[in-house]
Every structure is written in structure tokens, then in C-alpha cells.
Short mmCIF file of C-alpha atoms and ligand atoms in Angstrom, two decimals:
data_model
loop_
_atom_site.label_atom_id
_atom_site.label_comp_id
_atom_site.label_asym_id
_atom_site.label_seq_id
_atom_site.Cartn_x
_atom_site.Cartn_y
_atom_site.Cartn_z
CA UNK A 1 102.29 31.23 156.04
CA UNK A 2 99.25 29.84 155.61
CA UNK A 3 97.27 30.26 153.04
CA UNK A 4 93.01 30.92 153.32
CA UNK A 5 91.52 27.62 152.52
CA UNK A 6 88.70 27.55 149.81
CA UNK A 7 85.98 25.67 150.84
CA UNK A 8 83.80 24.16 148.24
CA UNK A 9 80.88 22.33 149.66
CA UNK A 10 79.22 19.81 147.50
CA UNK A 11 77.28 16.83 147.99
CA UNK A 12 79.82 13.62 147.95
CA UNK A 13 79.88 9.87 148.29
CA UNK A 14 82.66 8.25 150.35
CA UNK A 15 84.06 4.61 150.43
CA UNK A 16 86.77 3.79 152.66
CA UNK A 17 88.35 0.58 152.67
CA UNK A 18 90.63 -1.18 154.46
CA UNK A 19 93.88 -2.16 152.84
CA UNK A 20 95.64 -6.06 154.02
CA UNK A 21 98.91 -7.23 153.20
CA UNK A 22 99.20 -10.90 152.00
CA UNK A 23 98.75 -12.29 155.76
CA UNK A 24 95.24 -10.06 156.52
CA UNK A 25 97.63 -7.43 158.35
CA UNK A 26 96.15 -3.67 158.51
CA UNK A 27 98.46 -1.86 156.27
CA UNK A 28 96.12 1.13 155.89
CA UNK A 29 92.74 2.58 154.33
CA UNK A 30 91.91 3.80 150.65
CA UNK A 31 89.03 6.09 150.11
CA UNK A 32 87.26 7.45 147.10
CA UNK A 33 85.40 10.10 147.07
CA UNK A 34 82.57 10.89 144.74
CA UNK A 35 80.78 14.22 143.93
CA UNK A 36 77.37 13.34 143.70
CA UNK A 37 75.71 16.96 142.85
CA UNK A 38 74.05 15.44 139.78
CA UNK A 39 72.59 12.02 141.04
CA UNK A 40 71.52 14.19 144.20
CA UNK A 41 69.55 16.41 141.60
CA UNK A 42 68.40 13.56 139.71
CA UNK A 43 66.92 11.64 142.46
CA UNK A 44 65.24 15.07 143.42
CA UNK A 45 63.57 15.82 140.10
CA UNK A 46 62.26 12.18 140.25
CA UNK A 47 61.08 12.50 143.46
CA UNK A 48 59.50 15.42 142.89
CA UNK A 49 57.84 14.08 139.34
CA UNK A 50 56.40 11.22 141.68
CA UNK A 51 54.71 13.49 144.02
CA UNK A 52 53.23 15.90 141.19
CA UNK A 53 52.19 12.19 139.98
CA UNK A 54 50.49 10.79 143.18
CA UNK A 55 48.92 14.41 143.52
CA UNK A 56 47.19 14.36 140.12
CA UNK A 57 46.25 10.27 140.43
CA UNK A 58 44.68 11.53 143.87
CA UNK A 59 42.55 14.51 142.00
CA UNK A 60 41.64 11.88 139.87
CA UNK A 61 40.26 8.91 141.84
CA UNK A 62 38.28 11.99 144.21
CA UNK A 63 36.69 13.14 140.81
CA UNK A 64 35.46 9.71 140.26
CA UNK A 65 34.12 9.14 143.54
CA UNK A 66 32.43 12.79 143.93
CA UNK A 67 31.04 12.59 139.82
CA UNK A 68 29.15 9.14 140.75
CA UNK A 69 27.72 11.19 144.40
CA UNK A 70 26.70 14.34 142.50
CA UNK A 71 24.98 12.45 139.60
CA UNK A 72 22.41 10.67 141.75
CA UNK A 73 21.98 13.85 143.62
CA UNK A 74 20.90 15.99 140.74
CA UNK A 75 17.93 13.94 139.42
CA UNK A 76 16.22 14.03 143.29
CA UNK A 77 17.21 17.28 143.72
CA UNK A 78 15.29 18.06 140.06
CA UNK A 79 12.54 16.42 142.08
CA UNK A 80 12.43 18.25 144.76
CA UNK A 81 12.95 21.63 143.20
CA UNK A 82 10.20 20.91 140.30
CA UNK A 83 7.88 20.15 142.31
CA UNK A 84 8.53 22.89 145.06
CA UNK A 85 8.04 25.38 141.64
CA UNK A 86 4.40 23.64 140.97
CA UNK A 87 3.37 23.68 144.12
CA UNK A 88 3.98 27.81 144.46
CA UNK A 89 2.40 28.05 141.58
CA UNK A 90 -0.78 26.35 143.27
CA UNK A 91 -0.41 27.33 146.85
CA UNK A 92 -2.14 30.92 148.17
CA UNK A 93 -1.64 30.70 151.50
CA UNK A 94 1.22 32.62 153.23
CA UNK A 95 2.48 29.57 155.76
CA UNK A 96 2.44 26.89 153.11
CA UNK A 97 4.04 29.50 151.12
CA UNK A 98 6.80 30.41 152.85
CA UNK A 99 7.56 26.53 153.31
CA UNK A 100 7.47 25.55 150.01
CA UNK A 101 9.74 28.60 149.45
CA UNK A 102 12.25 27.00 152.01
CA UNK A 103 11.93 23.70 150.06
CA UNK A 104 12.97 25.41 147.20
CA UNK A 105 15.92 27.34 148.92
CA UNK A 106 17.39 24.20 150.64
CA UNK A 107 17.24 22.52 146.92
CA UNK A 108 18.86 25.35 145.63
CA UNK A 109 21.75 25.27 148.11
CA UNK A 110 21.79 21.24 147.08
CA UNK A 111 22.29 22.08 143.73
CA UNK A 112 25.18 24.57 144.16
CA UNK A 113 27.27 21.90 145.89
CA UNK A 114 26.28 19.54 143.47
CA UNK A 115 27.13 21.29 140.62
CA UNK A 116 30.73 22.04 141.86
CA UNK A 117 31.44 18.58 142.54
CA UNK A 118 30.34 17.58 139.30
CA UNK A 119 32.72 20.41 137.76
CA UNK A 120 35.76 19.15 139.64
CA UNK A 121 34.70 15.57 138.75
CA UNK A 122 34.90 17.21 135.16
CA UNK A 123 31.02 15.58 134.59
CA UNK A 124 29.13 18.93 134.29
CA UNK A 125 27.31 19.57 131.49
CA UNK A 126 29.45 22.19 129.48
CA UNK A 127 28.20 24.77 127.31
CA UNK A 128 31.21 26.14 125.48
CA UNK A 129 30.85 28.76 123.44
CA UNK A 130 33.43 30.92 121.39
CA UNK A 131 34.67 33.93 123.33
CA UNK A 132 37.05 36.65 123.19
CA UNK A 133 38.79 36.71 126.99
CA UNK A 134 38.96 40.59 126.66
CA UNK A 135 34.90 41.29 125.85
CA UNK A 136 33.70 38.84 129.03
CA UNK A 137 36.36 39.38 131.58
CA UNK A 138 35.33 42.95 131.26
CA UNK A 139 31.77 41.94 131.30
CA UNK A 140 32.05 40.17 134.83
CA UNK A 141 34.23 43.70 136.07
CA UNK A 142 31.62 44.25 138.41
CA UNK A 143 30.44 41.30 139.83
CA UNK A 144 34.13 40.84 140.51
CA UNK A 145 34.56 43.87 141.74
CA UNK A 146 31.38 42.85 143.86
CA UNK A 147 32.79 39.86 145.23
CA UNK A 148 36.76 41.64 146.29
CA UNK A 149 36.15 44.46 148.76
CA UNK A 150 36.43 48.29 148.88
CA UNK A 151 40.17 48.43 150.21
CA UNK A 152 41.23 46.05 146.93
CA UNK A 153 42.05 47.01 143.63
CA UNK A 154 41.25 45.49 141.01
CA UNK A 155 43.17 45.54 137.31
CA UNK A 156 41.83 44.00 134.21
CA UNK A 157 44.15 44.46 131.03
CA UNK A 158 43.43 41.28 128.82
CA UNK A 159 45.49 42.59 124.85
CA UNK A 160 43.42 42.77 122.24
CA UNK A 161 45.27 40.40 119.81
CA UNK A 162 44.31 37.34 122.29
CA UNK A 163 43.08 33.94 120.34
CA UNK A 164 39.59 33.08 120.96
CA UNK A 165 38.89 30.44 123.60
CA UNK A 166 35.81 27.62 123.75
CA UNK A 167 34.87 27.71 127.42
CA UNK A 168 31.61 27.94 129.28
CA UNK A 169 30.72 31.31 130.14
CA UNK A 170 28.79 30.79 133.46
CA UNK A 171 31.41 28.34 134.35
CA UNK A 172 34.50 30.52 133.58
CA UNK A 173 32.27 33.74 135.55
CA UNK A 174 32.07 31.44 138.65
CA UNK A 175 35.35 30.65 138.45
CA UNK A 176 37.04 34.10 138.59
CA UNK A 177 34.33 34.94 140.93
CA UNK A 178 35.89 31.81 142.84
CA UNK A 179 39.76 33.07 142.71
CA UNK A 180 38.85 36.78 143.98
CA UNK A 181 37.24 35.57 146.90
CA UNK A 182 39.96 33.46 147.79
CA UNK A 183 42.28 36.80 146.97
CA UNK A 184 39.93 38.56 149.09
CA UNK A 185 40.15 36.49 152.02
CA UNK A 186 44.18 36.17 151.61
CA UNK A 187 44.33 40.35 151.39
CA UNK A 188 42.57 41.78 155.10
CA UNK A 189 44.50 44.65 154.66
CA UNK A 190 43.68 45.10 151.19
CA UNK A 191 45.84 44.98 148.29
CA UNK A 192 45.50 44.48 144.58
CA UNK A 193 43.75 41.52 142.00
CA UNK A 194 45.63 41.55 138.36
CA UNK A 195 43.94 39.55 135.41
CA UNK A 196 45.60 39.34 132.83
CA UNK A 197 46.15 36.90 129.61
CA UNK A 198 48.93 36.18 127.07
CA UNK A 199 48.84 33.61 123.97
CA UNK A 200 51.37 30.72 124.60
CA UNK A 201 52.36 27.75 122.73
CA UNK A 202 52.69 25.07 125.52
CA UNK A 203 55.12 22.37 125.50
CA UNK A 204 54.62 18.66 127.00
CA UNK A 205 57.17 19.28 129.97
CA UNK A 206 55.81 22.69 130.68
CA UNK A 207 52.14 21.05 132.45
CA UNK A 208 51.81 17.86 134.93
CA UNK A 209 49.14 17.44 131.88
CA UNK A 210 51.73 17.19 128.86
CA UNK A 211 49.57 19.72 127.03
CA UNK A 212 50.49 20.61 124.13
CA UNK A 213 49.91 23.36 121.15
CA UNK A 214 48.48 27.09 121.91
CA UNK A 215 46.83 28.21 124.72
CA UNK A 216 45.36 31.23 126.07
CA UNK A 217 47.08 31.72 129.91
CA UNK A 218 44.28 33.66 132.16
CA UNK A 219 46.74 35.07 134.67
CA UNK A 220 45.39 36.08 138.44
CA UNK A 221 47.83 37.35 140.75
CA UNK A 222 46.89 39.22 144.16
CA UNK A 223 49.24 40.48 146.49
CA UNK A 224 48.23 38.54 149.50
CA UNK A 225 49.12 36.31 151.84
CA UNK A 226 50.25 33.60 149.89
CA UNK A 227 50.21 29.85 150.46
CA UNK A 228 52.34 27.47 153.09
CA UNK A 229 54.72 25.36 150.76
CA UNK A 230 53.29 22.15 152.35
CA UNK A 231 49.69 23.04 151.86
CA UNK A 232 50.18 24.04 147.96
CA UNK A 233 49.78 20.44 146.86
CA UNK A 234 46.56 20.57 148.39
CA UNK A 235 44.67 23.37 147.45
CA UNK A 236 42.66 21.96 144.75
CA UNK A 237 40.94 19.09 146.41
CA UNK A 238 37.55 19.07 147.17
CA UNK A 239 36.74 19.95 150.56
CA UNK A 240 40.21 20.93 151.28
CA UNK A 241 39.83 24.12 152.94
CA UNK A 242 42.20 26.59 155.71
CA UNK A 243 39.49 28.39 156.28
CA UNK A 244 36.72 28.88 159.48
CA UNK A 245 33.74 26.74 159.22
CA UNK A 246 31.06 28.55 157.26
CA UNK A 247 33.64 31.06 155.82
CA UNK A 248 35.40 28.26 153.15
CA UNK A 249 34.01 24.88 151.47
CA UNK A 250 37.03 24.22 150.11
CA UNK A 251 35.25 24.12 146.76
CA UNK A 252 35.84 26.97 144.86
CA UNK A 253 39.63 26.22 143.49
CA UNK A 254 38.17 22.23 143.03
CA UNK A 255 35.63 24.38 140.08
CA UNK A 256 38.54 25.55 139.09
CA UNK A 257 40.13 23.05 138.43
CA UNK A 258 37.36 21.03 137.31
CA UNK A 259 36.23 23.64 134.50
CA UNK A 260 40.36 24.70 132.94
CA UNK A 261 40.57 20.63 132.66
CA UNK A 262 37.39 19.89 130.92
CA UNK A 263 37.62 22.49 128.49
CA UNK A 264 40.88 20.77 127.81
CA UNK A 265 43.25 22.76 129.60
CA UNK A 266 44.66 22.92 133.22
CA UNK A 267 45.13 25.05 135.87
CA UNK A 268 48.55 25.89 138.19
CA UNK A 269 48.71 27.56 140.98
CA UNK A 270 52.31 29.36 142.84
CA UNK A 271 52.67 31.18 146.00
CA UNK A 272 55.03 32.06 148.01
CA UNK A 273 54.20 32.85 151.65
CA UNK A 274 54.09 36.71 152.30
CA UNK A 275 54.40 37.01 148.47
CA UNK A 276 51.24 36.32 147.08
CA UNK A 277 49.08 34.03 144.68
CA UNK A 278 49.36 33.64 141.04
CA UNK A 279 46.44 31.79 139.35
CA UNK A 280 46.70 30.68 135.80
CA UNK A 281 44.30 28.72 133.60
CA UNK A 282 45.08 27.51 129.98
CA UNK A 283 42.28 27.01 128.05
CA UNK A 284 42.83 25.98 124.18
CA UNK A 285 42.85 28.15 121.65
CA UNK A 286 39.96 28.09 119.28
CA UNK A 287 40.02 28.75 115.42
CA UNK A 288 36.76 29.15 115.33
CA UNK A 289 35.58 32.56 115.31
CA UNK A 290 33.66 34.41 118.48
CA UNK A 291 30.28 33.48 118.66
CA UNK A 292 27.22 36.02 118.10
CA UNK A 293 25.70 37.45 121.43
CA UNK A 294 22.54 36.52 121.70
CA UNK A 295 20.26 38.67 122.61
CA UNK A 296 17.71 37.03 124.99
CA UNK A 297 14.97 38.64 126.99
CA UNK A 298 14.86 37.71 130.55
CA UNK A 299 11.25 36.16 130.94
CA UNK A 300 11.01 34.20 127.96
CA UNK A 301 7.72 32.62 127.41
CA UNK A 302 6.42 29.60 126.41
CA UNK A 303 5.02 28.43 123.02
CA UNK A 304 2.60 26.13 121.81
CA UNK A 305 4.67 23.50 119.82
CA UNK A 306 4.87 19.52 120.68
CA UNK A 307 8.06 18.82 122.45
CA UNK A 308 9.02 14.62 122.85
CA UNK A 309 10.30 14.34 126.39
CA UNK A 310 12.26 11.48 126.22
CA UNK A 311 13.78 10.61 130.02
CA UNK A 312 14.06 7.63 132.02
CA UNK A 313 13.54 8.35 135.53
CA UNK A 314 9.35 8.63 136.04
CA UNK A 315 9.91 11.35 138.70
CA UNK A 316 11.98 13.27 136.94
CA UNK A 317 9.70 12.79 133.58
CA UNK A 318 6.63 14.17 136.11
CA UNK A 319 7.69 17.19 136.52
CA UNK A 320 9.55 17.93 133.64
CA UNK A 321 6.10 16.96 131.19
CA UNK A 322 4.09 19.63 134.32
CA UNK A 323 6.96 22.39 133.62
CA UNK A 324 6.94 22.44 129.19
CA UNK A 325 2.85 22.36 130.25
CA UNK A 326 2.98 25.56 132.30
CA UNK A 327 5.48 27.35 129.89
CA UNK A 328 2.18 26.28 127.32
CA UNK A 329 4.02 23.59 124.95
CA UNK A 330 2.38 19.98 123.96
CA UNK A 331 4.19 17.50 125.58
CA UNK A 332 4.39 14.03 124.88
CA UNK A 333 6.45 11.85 126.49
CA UNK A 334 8.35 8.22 126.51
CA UNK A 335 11.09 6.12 128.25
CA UNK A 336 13.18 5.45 125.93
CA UNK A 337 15.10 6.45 123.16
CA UNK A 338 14.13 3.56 120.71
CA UNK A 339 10.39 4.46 122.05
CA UNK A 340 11.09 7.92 120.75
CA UNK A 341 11.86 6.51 117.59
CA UNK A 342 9.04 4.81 117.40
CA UNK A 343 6.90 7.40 117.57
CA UNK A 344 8.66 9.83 115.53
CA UNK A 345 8.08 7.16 112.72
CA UNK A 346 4.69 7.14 113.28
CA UNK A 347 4.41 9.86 111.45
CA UNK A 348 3.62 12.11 114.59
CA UNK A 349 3.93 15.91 114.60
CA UNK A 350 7.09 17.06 116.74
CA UNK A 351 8.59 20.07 116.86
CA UNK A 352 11.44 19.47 119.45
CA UNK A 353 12.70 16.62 121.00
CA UNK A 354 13.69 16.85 124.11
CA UNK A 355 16.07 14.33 126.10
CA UNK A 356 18.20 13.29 128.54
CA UNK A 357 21.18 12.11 127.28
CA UNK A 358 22.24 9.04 130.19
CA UNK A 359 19.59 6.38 129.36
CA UNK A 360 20.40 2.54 130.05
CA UNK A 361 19.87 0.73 127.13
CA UNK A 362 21.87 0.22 123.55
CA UNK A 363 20.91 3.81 122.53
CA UNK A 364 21.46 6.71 124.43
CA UNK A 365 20.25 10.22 124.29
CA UNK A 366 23.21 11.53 122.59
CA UNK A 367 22.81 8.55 120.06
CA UNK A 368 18.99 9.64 119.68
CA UNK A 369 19.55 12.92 119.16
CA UNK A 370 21.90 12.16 116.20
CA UNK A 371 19.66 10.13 114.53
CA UNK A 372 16.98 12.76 114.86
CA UNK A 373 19.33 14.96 113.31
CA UNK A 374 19.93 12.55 110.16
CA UNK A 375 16.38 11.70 109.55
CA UNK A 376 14.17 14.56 110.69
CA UNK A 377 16.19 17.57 109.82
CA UNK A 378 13.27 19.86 110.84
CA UNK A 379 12.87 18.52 114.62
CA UNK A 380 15.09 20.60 116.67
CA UNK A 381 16.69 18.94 119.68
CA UNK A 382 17.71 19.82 123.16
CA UNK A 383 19.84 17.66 125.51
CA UNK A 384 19.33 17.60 129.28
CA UNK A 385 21.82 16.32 131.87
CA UNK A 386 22.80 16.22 135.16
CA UNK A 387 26.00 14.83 134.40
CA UNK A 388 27.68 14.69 130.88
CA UNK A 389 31.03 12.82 129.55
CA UNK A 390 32.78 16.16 128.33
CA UNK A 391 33.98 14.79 125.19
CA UNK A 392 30.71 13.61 123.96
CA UNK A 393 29.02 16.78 124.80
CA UNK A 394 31.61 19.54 123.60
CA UNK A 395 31.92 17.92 120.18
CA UNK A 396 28.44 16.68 119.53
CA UNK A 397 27.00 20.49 118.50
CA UNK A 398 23.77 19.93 119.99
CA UNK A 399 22.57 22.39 123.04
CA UNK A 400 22.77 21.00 126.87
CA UNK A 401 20.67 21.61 129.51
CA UNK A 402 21.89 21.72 132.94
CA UNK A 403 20.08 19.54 135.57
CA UNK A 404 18.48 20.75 137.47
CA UNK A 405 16.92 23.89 135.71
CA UNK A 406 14.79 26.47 137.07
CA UNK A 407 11.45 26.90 134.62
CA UNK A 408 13.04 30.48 133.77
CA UNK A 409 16.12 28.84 132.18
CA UNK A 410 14.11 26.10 130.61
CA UNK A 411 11.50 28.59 128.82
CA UNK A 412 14.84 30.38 127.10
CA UNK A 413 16.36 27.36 126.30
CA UNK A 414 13.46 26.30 124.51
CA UNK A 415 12.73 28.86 122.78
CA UNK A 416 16.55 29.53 121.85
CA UNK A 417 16.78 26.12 119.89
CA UNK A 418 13.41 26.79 118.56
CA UNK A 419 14.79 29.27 117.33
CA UNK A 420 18.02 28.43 115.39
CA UNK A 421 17.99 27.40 112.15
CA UNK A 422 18.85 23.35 111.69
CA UNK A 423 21.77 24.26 109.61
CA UNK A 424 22.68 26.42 111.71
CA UNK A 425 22.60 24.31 115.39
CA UNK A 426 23.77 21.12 113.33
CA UNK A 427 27.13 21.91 113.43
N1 LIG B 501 44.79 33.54 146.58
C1 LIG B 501 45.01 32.77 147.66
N2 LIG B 501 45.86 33.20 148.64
C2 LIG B 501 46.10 32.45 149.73
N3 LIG B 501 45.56 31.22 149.93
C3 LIG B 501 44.73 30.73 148.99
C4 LIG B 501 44.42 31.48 147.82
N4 LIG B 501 43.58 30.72 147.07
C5 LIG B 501 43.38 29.57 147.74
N5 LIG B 501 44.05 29.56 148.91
C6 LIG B 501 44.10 28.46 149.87
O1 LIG B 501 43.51 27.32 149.28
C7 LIG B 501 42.43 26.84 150.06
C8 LIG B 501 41.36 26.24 149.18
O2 LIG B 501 40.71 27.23 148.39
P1 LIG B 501 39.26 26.96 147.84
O3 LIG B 501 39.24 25.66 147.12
O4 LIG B 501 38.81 28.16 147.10
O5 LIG B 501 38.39 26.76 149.16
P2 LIG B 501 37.96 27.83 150.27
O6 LIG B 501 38.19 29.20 149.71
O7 LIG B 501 36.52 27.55 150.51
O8 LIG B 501 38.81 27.53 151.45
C9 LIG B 501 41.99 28.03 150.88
O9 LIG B 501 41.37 27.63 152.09
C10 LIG B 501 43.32 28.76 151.12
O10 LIG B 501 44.02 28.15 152.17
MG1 LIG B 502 37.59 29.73 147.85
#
């Protein structure tokens, strides 16, 4: 009788080989079989380590090319829009209105692409602050809410025991905003968004990053479509994009990305197709503890103190030295950083220095600012880029302004590190 044959199935290497007697006659074969399993496993985790490897080498050399684009682009586009503001300000008639008005929209919709390549390219100017997940997620409720659709749902429940992060709070608003749209567009039928966060102490092999030491995880899951397992490598690319011309730029998981990296943390994305997205960003944990709200009016005004303009680029100085005049402030205004110096020591009255910090030249505007803040304790000082190297920036202490800035944002930046106490903004 015969018995039912097991069958195990397993990945194997054979070698036959024919056996000769002394005078080269076939006397039969010999084979060896090997199980393999675990070399076949191996090989795969390798392969699959090279691929993650290529993938994040590719993210890499794009941010380089698209930070070098975007930098360029954001001193003419402070041009254009600068001027476009003065020349409102001048204009009364409705035609030459209306056109200056579409100058200023079309340098508007310049600096929104240029300000998400820069944040993939991990060169925007960052201003982290201290904040508790649980307070600012529920802040941004509605604008999220906003940005989903009626038939989705949306669920916030951050704990209250989560650590304190350091992340840019524009930045971080732009990005959720970024991953419900994309939840939106994966859900037509509707379906339902879930933020959530938990504290977790991160181990080297657990990101492509080798991050390590605690991390807050901002979880977003939806219940969509999900993602192809071939375009998943993809997804955070600039450009890269499934989408219908005009609906997707293929920029909005690039911020992403861009932002959860330079605030020192990363982002990972799984999907299954049918079986929705899950979203999660680690950003550090900060021991420092949650930073005041400020409380600042919307139409700040100007003042009447001297403010240094220090900035390299003569078109950019123009209009910059016609802005601090409108908002009502003295302005006086040099190339250089050691020119700066210069006149500080002359014994000059100054109030606020205010530079860019990427000036050719032994001393930059970082460097300056620093050396303000060692020998003229009393001059307050505000940074201006259109492109910062994150390090520098996040541990320096001293306020960044994004370029290109609207006169509005200016005035309250102003006024805001006017404001602070040295001791206080010196950290
Ligand atoms: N939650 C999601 N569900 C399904 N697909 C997604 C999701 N998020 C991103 N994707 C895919 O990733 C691509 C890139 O996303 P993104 O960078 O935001 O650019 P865009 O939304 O402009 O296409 C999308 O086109 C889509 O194919
Ligand atoms: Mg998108």
C-alpha cells in the first residue's frame, strides 16, 4: 500500500556529477543536494538593503540638484514680488492695478514651488519651535478638515503624555495639509483619516536613516486606495506624481519628506493596494519645554528704529531698504558683513541688524550675527534666507526669515525680535 507522500518544497541547490572508473568509463552519477532557504533569504535581504540604498542616494542627489534651482529662484522672485508690493502701493489706476496684482499672483505661485523644492532639498529656512503634537494638531482640525471632503472622517486622538517635538509649525501644518489631500484623492467614495502619535525609542535597523534615541511617531492612516507595490519606492520624489495634470505636482509627499528629515527625523510610508495608506513621521524628541504662544496681532506696524540691512544682492537690497521704509524704520544699509562691522564700530546708533545669512566672502551672515551678539548685546538681530544649511540655522538661536516675505510677515517679524529680550533670543 502506498503510503501519501509528504511533500516539502524548499529552495535547493543540485550538483550532479558524473562518476568514471579508472579507464574514463561511465559507471554512474552522484548528486548532492543542498537546501538553500537561508542563502536564498540572505541574498534577498541584501538585495533589498541595496534598493532601499539606491532609493535614498537617488532622494539625495535630486535634493541637491533642486536646492541649487530653488535658491537662485527665491532672490528674483523677492524681486519681483517687492517690487510688485511698491508699485500697488503707488499705482491708482484700475488696469495697471489689476496687472501689477497678476505680477504679484504669478510670483506668489513661484514661490510656493520654490519653497517645496527647497523643503525636499532640506535647504528651507526652518523655524522650529517647541510644541506639544496634541495642542497644534488640534489647532490645524479645521483646515484639515477643510482640505478632506464632506463624505471623510476625520479622527484626531494624539495622548496627552506625548514628548515635546522641535519642528516648524507652518511647515509641519502644510505637511498634514499635504497627506489629507493625498488621502482625499485615494478615498472617492469616502472613508476615514486617523492621526495619531505614540513616543518610541528608535533603533538603528528600525529606519533606512539608522536613527537612533526617542522619537515622537505622527501616525496618518486613511482607508483608501492604497499604493501599487512597484510605485511605493517612488512616491517621495519630486515631481513624481499618478495623478491628472493640474490635479497632482507630485510635490506634496517630497515636503514631506523634506521637513521629517531636516528636523532630524524621517518619514515612511506602507500601503497595501485596496488596503490603504499609513503615513508616519518621526520627529526627535525635545527636552526642552513647549514654547510660549505668542500672541501677535495680525497687522503689525512698523516702528521708527534704525535697522542695518546687511545683503549682497543690490536688487534684492532695493527693495528690501523701500519695504523697512514703508513699515516707517531707518534703514541703513551695506554689502557686506565686515562692512557691517565697520559701521557698527563707528559708534553708529542701531537698533537691529538685519541680514542675510549666504554672503560670499570669509564672514557670513550667520558669522555676523554672532559677533553682533558678543559685542553689542543690545542690537537685536534677524536672519533672512532663501535657503539655509539646517544645522547652522536650528542650532544658532537667532530668528530666520523666510525669502521671500510678504511686508505683512516682515512688519511682525520685526517687531517680534524687537521685542524679545537679548537674554532671552540669545539662546
Ligand atoms: N494616501 C495615499 N493613498 C494612495 N496613494 C497615495 C497616497 N499618498 C500618496 N500617494 C501616491 O503618491 C503620489 C505622490 O504624492 P504627492 O507627492 O503628494 O504628489 P501628488 O499628490 O501631487 O501626486 C501620488 O500621486 C499617489 O500616487
Ligand atoms: Mg499630494
Amino acid at each position: 500500500m502506498a503510503r501519501p507522500q509528504r511533500r516539502l518544497a524548499f529552495f535547493a541547490s543540485v550538483v550532479i556529477d558524473a562518476m568514471r572508473d579508472e579507464g574514463g568509463k561511465l559507471i554512474g552519477f552522484a548528486k548532492i543536494t543542498r537546501d538553500i532557504t537561508e542563502r536564498r533569504a540572505a541574498e534577498e535581504k541584501l538585495r533589498r538593503a541595496q534598493e532601499q540604498l539606491a532609493q535614498s542616494q537617488k532622494l539625495e542627489a535630486l535634493g541637491q540638484l533642486t536646492g541649487g534651482i530653488a535658491h537662485d529662484f527665491n532672490n528674483m522672485l523677492m524681486v519681483v514680488s517687492g517690487n510688485a508690493q511698491i508699485l500697488k502701493k503707488r499705482l491708482r489706476d484700475a488696469r495697471n492695478l489689476r496687472a501689477v496684482e497678476s505680477i504679484e499672483l504669478a510670483a506668489a505661485r513661484g514661490e510656493t514651488l520654490t519653497r517645496q523644492l527647497l523643503a525636499f532639498s532640506r535647504r528651507q529656512a526652518l523655524n522650529p519651535i517647541v510644541i506639544s503634537l496634541r495642542q497644534r494638531v488640534a489647532e490645524f482640525r479645521e483646515l484639515l478638515v477643510s482640505s478632506a471632503r464632506g463624505d471623510i472622517k476625520l479622527i484626531i486622538e494624539i495622548p496627552r503624555n506625548i514628548w515635546p517635538v522641535a519642528v516648524d509649525v507652518h511647515e509641519l501644518e502644510l505637511a498634514l495639509v499635504n497627506l489629507v489631500v493625498n488621502s482625499r484623492d485615494a478615498m472617492l467614495e469616502g472613508g476615514t483619516i486617523t492621526i495619531t502619535a505614540k513616543n518610541v525609542r528608535l533603533r538603528p535597523e528600525d529606519t533606512l536613516e539608522h536613527l537612533s534615541g526617542e522619537f515622537v511617531a505622527l501616525v496618518l492612516s486613511d482607508t483608501g486606495c492604497g499604493i501599487e507595490a512597484d510605485v511605493l519606492p517612488k512616491v517621495f520624489e519630486p515631481f513624481f506624481t499618478t495623478k491628472q495634470l493640474e490635479k497632482g505636482t507630485g510635490l506634496g509627499l517630497s515636503q514631506v519628506y523634506g521637513l521629517s528629515r531636516q528636523s532630524g527625523g524621517t518619514v515612511t510610508i506602507s500601503s497595501e493596494q485596496g488596503a490603504g495608506t499609513t503615513v508616519i513621521l518621526y520627529l526627535p524628541r525635545s527636552h526642552s519645554p513647549v514654547s510660549d504662544r505668542r500672541n501677535i496681532e495680525e497687522d503689525s506696524p512698523g516702528g521708527n528704529e534704525t535697522i542695518l540691512l546687511v545683503e549682497d544682492n543690490p536688487d534684492v537690497q532695493e527693495v528690501a531698504a523701500m519695504l523697512l521704509q514703508q513699515l516707517g524704520y531707518r534703514v541703513l544699509h551695506v554689502q557686506s558683513p565686515n562692512a557691517a562691522l565697520q559701521l557698527l564700530a563707528s559708534g553708529e546708533t542701531v537698533d537691529l541688524v538685519f541680514t542675510d545669512i549666504m554672503m560670499p566672502g570669509e564672514v557670513d551672515g550667520m558669522a555676523l550675527a554672532r559677533q553682533v551678539k558678543e559685542e553689542y548685546p543690545d542690537i537685536a538681530v534677524l536672519l533672512t534666507s532663501g535657503y539655509a544649511k539646517a544645522a547652522n540655522t536650528r542650532e544658532s538661536g537667532f530668528p530666520v526669515l523666510r525669502k521671500p516675505y510678504q511686508i505683512s510677515t516682515l512688519a511682525r517679524a520685526i517687531r517680534d525680535v524687537l521685542a524679545t529680550e537679548p537674554a532671552r533670543l540669545l539662546t
